[in-house]
Amino acid sequence: MTAQGGARDIVLEARGLVKRFGAFEAVRGVDFAIARGECFGFLGPNGAGKTSTMRMISAVSRPTEGSLTIFGLDPRTHGPAIRGRIGVVPQDDSLELELSVRLNIEIYGRYFDLPRRVLRERADELLEFARLTERANSKVDDLSGGMKRRLTIARALVNRPDLLILDEPTTGLDPQARHLLWERLYRLKREGVTLIITTHYMDEAEQLCDRLVVMDNGTIVAEGAPRELIERHSSREVIELRFGTDTPEQIRVALATHAERVEVLPDRVLLYVEDGDVALRAVHGSGLTPVSSLVRRSSLEDVFLRLTGRTLVD
Amino acid sequence: MSSVEPTLGWARWRRSWWYHAVFYAQTWRGSVVSSVLFPVFYLASLGIGVGHLVAHHHGLVEGQTYLRYIAPSLLATTTFQLGEGESLWPVLASVKWIRVYHAAAATPLEPRDILYGKLSWVVTRSFLTGVVYTAIIAAFGAVESWWGLTLPFIGALITLAFAAPLTAYAARVESDASFTMIYRFAFVPMFLFSATFYPISAYPGFLRPVVQLVPLYHGVALVRAAAFGQGSVLVQLTHVAVLGAIALAGVAWGRVTLRRRLVD
Amino acid sequence: MATRVLPAFGSRRSIHIFERNFYAYRSQWLMFVSGFFEPLFYLLSIGIGLNHLVGPQLVGGRLVSYATFVAPGMLATSAMNGAVIDSIFNPFFRLKISHTYDAVLSTPLDVTDVALGEVWWALSRAALYAASFIVCMVLLGDTTSWWVVLCWPGALLASLAFTCVGLAGCTYVRSWQDFDVVTLVQLPLFLFSGTFFPITLYPRWLGAIVSVSPLYQAAALLRGLATGQFDALMILRAGYLVALGLAGLWLAARRFRAILAP
């Protein structure tokens, strides 16, 4: 698979994993292996099969076909034992809104058969970790979105999991709340927790993930480290051009001579080039007059566009 | 949109009436069942089933078979439940949870227009239910007087006497915590103890004046008198006056609480 | 089919759902206490008025007052109404509105534990309600025998049947408006299941249909226990309630899995 493959300490391994709901095939035979201490990302738009995959590797929903081992165990037969070592941060929090912040952690901890005395101590630690100590007795309903998400992460850590699964952890959060959350996730990673993250934010994937897979239509279309994927599937730089109205076919043809590849999106044209400034001068020199232009480095967004022909976030 | 806004009256609050009617039109099935079918179920079970036992043991109740005796009171309980059911939770939802009344208050409608529209719609429904129910009990032979034609109007009055103050109350509270208590400690006992299923003479003498303080008792007494054409007109006017006074006080209170909730 | 290693009816872990509900409802104790009054009001109302109008009824060859006849039926009804709240209304909210169970399932608990845990919760509340109701029956003089204490386990059997069937039913509820259908089942059961009058009043074919009603079976069982009139039929009635309960729990767990972990 990758350079890191081989005799690593594998936490989770999937082979030919398939999930069908009636006639609909949500996941169509995917393979991946995740090593201990790694942060592994699933990248893809809504409906790519990320959430179905997440639910299978959380040992909640059963694979239709293929093999899946988590901590060397089969989730079909050892679901409770596996879930006892996993922490899950679902997309929609699903917290107990009517209960206090502290009770949310303690009640959840009881599901893992943890003694009340242990839970009281752990709740203190986790509230500290999530920066919610002052809000310990507030009703969850009164918390902000960012606080709720931090509480959900704290709750997922109550059983000291070896593997933490986060489904779209920062969707709907403001930039400040996102950065605070990332900082907490780094800390966990340093402590040796294996992280699995789904996201449709490119920057998030580039920041957090050691390795990721790009999913589309229920399959994995690429796998590797973020930089590796960008080098493999995109040019070094990208020029974004906007024209006043829609982009006529002639402009597209004219632009094609200046770039390795041209992508025409509804609102802009992307030129994939080695040196953005040089290419931009050439564009202007050929008599084309874009309303605005921007030179930037290639990102995972470009990788995704290249591989699927679609943008990730509309 | 008309260019000149009418300043008062039906011309304005008919829009609120219309909103409630349209909303109802989308969800009517369940409530048609509960307001027409449920009293008929009670009538069949208690009137026919228990009525059979009553006939064997006791004979007639105040000169009526038991079925005929309880048939009109079920109109009173049904219209009471209609007024109560449309008031607490739906009103709190409209002013707090889904806030449609706030949306309405952002149009030229005044809070009182919203109130009148809502109450008049509930009364409309009650009246229509009363017409259907009166026809049903008439078929059972439980309407013996031309006064029976007033039954749908009495039903509408009962509904208003509950809907108005309860709407006013629901418009001023912050949570539905008290509603369950009101339901269990006011509505259920009222339903059971308003001389609904047996004559008030079943109570010991000292309890009878207490029962007469219960609003629903006046509704039950009124429908029974109208259905059988019994009792003095003066007594019936007293019942009407009690229910009417509660309704008017409720409307006046509702104007205050709804204005406070939506505008101030 | 995957090998079935997990217990089909849930495990010891189900008790944590009970704990969860305990904490969640701790602040609403007043609502719980108040819920007990409704059947009591019915008992009182019947004792005051209908008792005189209706007169004594035959139970197992012996005449008892009408209030004594009706009280076990009210106890059974109370079991049914409690189950509607605890196994349809509240679990519907947790299943489809607040998504409480989704979070629970990423812990060692399984869907069968969730279903069973809700049953524990409903049964403990039912046990409290039934006990206080039976005390009221005694205080109001609506009993003829000390055998009435057996009504307590009897009422729990009724609650078990209604709770499990309700839990299965709850998975079919799509929105709050569907609760109209729940009431449409609940009210005729209440009114026509031999609670207010003996089913011998029905034509034979109609009586046969009514005897399928779990509320009728529960009421008949409790009536026998309350008056100390035992017969072999009561074992069948109890068996019927247990069978309904097991079938309901099995279906509920299946449906929970289909919804929560497809």
PDB file of N, CA, C and O in Angstrom, chain A residues 113-133:
ATOM      1  N   ASP A 113     -19.770   0.481  31.906  1.00  0.00           N
ATOM      2  CA  ASP A 113     -19.651  -0.231  33.181  1.00  0.00           C
ATOM      3  C   ASP A 113     -18.606   0.374  34.101  1.00  0.00           C
ATOM      4  O   ASP A 113     -18.074  -0.313  34.972  1.00  0.00           O
ATOM      5  N   LEU A 114     -18.268   1.637  33.921  1.00  0.00           N
ATOM      6  CA  LEU A 114     -17.265   2.256  34.786  1.00  0.00           C
ATOM      7  C   LEU A 114     -17.909   2.615  36.126  1.00  0.00           C
ATOM      8  O   LEU A 114     -19.045   3.078  36.157  1.00  0.00           O
ATOM      9  N   PRO A 115     -17.187   2.396  37.227  1.00  0.00           N
ATOM     10  CA  PRO A 115     -17.750   2.713  38.553  1.00  0.00           C
ATOM     11  C   PRO A 115     -17.980   4.214  38.711  1.00  0.00           C
ATOM     12  O   PRO A 115     -17.231   5.021  38.148  1.00  0.00           O
ATOM     13  N   ARG A 116     -18.965   4.592  39.480  1.00  0.00           N
ATOM     14  CA  ARG A 116     -19.321   6.001  39.653  1.00  0.00           C
ATOM     15  C   ARG A 116     -18.165   6.835  40.193  1.00  0.00           C
ATOM     16  O   ARG A 116     -17.963   7.965  39.801  1.00  0.00           O
ATOM     17  N   ARG A 117     -17.409   6.241  41.114  1.00  0.00           N
ATOM     18  CA  ARG A 117     -16.309   6.976  41.740  1.00  0.00           C
ATOM     19  C   ARG A 117     -15.261   7.345  40.685  1.00  0.00           C
ATOM     20  O   ARG A 117     -14.799   8.486  40.612  1.00  0.00           O
ATOM     21  N   VAL A 118     -14.923   6.362  39.830  1.00  0.00           N
ATOM     22  CA  VAL A 118     -13.982   6.610  38.743  1.00  0.00           C
ATOM     23  C   VAL A 118     -14.524   7.698  37.821  1.00  0.00           C
ATOM     24  O   VAL A 118     -13.802   8.593  37.380  1.00  0.00           O
ATOM     25  N   LEU A 119     -15.823   7.629  37.565  1.00  0.00           N
ATOM     26  CA  LEU A 119     -16.421   8.569  36.617  1.00  0.00           C
ATOM     27  C   LEU A 119     -16.378   9.997  37.125  1.00  0.00           C
ATOM     28  O   LEU A 119     -16.211  10.934  36.347  1.00  0.00           O
ATOM     29  N   ARG A 120     -16.546  10.152  38.442  1.00  0.00           N
ATOM     30  CA  ARG A 120     -16.508  11.508  38.982  1.00  0.00           C
ATOM     31  C   ARG A 120     -15.143  12.145  38.710  1.00  0.00           C
ATOM     32  O   ARG A 120     -15.045  13.284  38.285  1.00  0.00           O
ATOM     33  N   GLU A 121     -14.071  11.358  38.947  1.00  0.00           N
ATOM     34  CA  GLU A 121     -12.723  11.876  38.685  1.00  0.00           C
ATOM     35  C   GLU A 121     -12.503  12.153  37.213  1.00  0.00           C
ATOM     36  O   GLU A 121     -12.005  13.200  36.821  1.00  0.00           O
ATOM     37  N   ARG A 122     -12.921  11.182  36.385  1.00  0.00           N
ATOM     38  CA  ARG A 122     -12.698  11.353  34.950  1.00  0.00           C
ATOM     39  C   ARG A 122     -13.470  12.544  34.411  1.00  0.00           C
ATOM     40  O   ARG A 122     -12.994  13.260  33.536  1.00  0.00           O
ATOM     41  N   ALA A 123     -14.671  12.735  34.917  1.00  0.00           N
ATOM     42  CA  ALA A 123     -15.473  13.869  34.446  1.00  0.00           C
ATOM     43  C   ALA A 123     -14.723  15.169  34.725  1.00  0.00           C
ATOM     44  O   ALA A 123     -14.671  16.053  33.866  1.00  0.00           O
ATOM     45  N   ASP A 124     -14.100  15.273  35.915  1.00  0.00           N
ATOM     46  CA  ASP A 124     -13.318  16.474  36.229  1.00  0.00           C
ATOM     47  C   ASP A 124     -12.208  16.697  35.207  1.00  0.00           C
ATOM     48  O   ASP A 124     -12.053  17.783  34.652  1.00  0.00           O
ATOM     49  N   GLU A 125     -11.442  15.628  34.953  1.00  0.00           N
ATOM     50  CA  GLU A 125     -10.352  15.725  33.978  1.00  0.00           C
ATOM     51  C   GLU A 125     -10.854  16.135  32.604  1.00  0.00           C
ATOM     52  O   GLU A 125     -10.297  17.023  31.962  1.00  0.00           O
ATOM     53  N   LEU A 126     -11.921  15.463  32.166  1.00  0.00           N
ATOM     54  CA  LEU A 126     -12.400  15.688  30.802  1.00  0.00           C
ATOM     55  C   LEU A 126     -13.003  17.080  30.650  1.00  0.00           C
ATOM     56  O   LEU A 126     -12.863  17.707  29.598  1.00  0.00           O
ATOM     57  N   LEU A 127     -13.661  17.562  31.699  1.00  0.00           N
ATOM     58  CA  LEU A 127     -14.220  18.910  31.640  1.00  0.00           C
ATOM     59  C   LEU A 127     -13.084  19.923  31.502  1.00  0.00           C
ATOM     60  O   LEU A 127     -13.184  20.900  30.752  1.00  0.00           O
ATOM     61  N   GLU A 128     -11.995  19.638  32.215  1.00  0.00           N
ATOM     62  CA  GLU A 128     -10.808  20.482  32.110  1.00  0.00           C
ATOM     63  C   GLU A 128     -10.286  20.455  30.670  1.00  0.00           C
ATOM     64  O   GLU A 128     -10.053  21.500  30.048  1.00  0.00           O
ATOM     65  N   PHE A 129     -10.124  19.238  30.156  1.00  0.00           N
ATOM     66  CA  PHE A 129      -9.631  19.044  28.793  1.00  0.00           C
ATOM     67  C   PHE A 129     -10.501  19.791  27.767  1.00  0.00           C
ATOM     68  O   PHE A 129     -10.004  20.409  26.838  1.00  0.00           O
ATOM     69  N   ALA A 130     -11.811  19.751  27.958  1.00  0.00           N
ATOM     70  CA  ALA A 130     -12.728  20.374  27.005  1.00  0.00           C
ATOM     71  C   ALA A 130     -12.991  21.839  27.340  1.00  0.00           C
ATOM     72  O   ALA A 130     -13.803  22.489  26.688  1.00  0.00           O
ATOM     73  N   ARG A 131     -12.299  22.351  28.338  1.00  0.00           N
ATOM     74  CA  ARG A 131     -12.469  23.731  28.803  1.00  0.00           C
ATOM     75  C   ARG A 131     -13.932  24.036  29.121  1.00  0.00           C
ATOM     76  O   ARG A 131     -14.506  25.023  28.680  1.00  0.00           O
ATOM     77  N   LEU A 132     -14.540  23.122  29.874  1.00  0.00           N
ATOM     78  CA  LEU A 132     -15.956  23.279  30.223  1.00  0.00           C
ATOM     79  C   LEU A 132     -16.157  23.240  31.733  1.00  0.00           C
ATOM     80  O   LEU A 132     -17.284  23.113  32.208  1.00  0.00           O
ATOM     81  N   THR A 133     -15.074  23.353  32.490  1.00  0.00           N
ATOM     82  CA  THR A 133     -15.181  23.195  33.939  1.00  0.00           C
ATOM     83  C   THR A 133     -16.193  24.161  34.554  1.00  0.00           C
ATOM     84  O   THR A 133     -17.004  23.767  35.387  1.00  0.00           O
TER      85      THR A 133
END
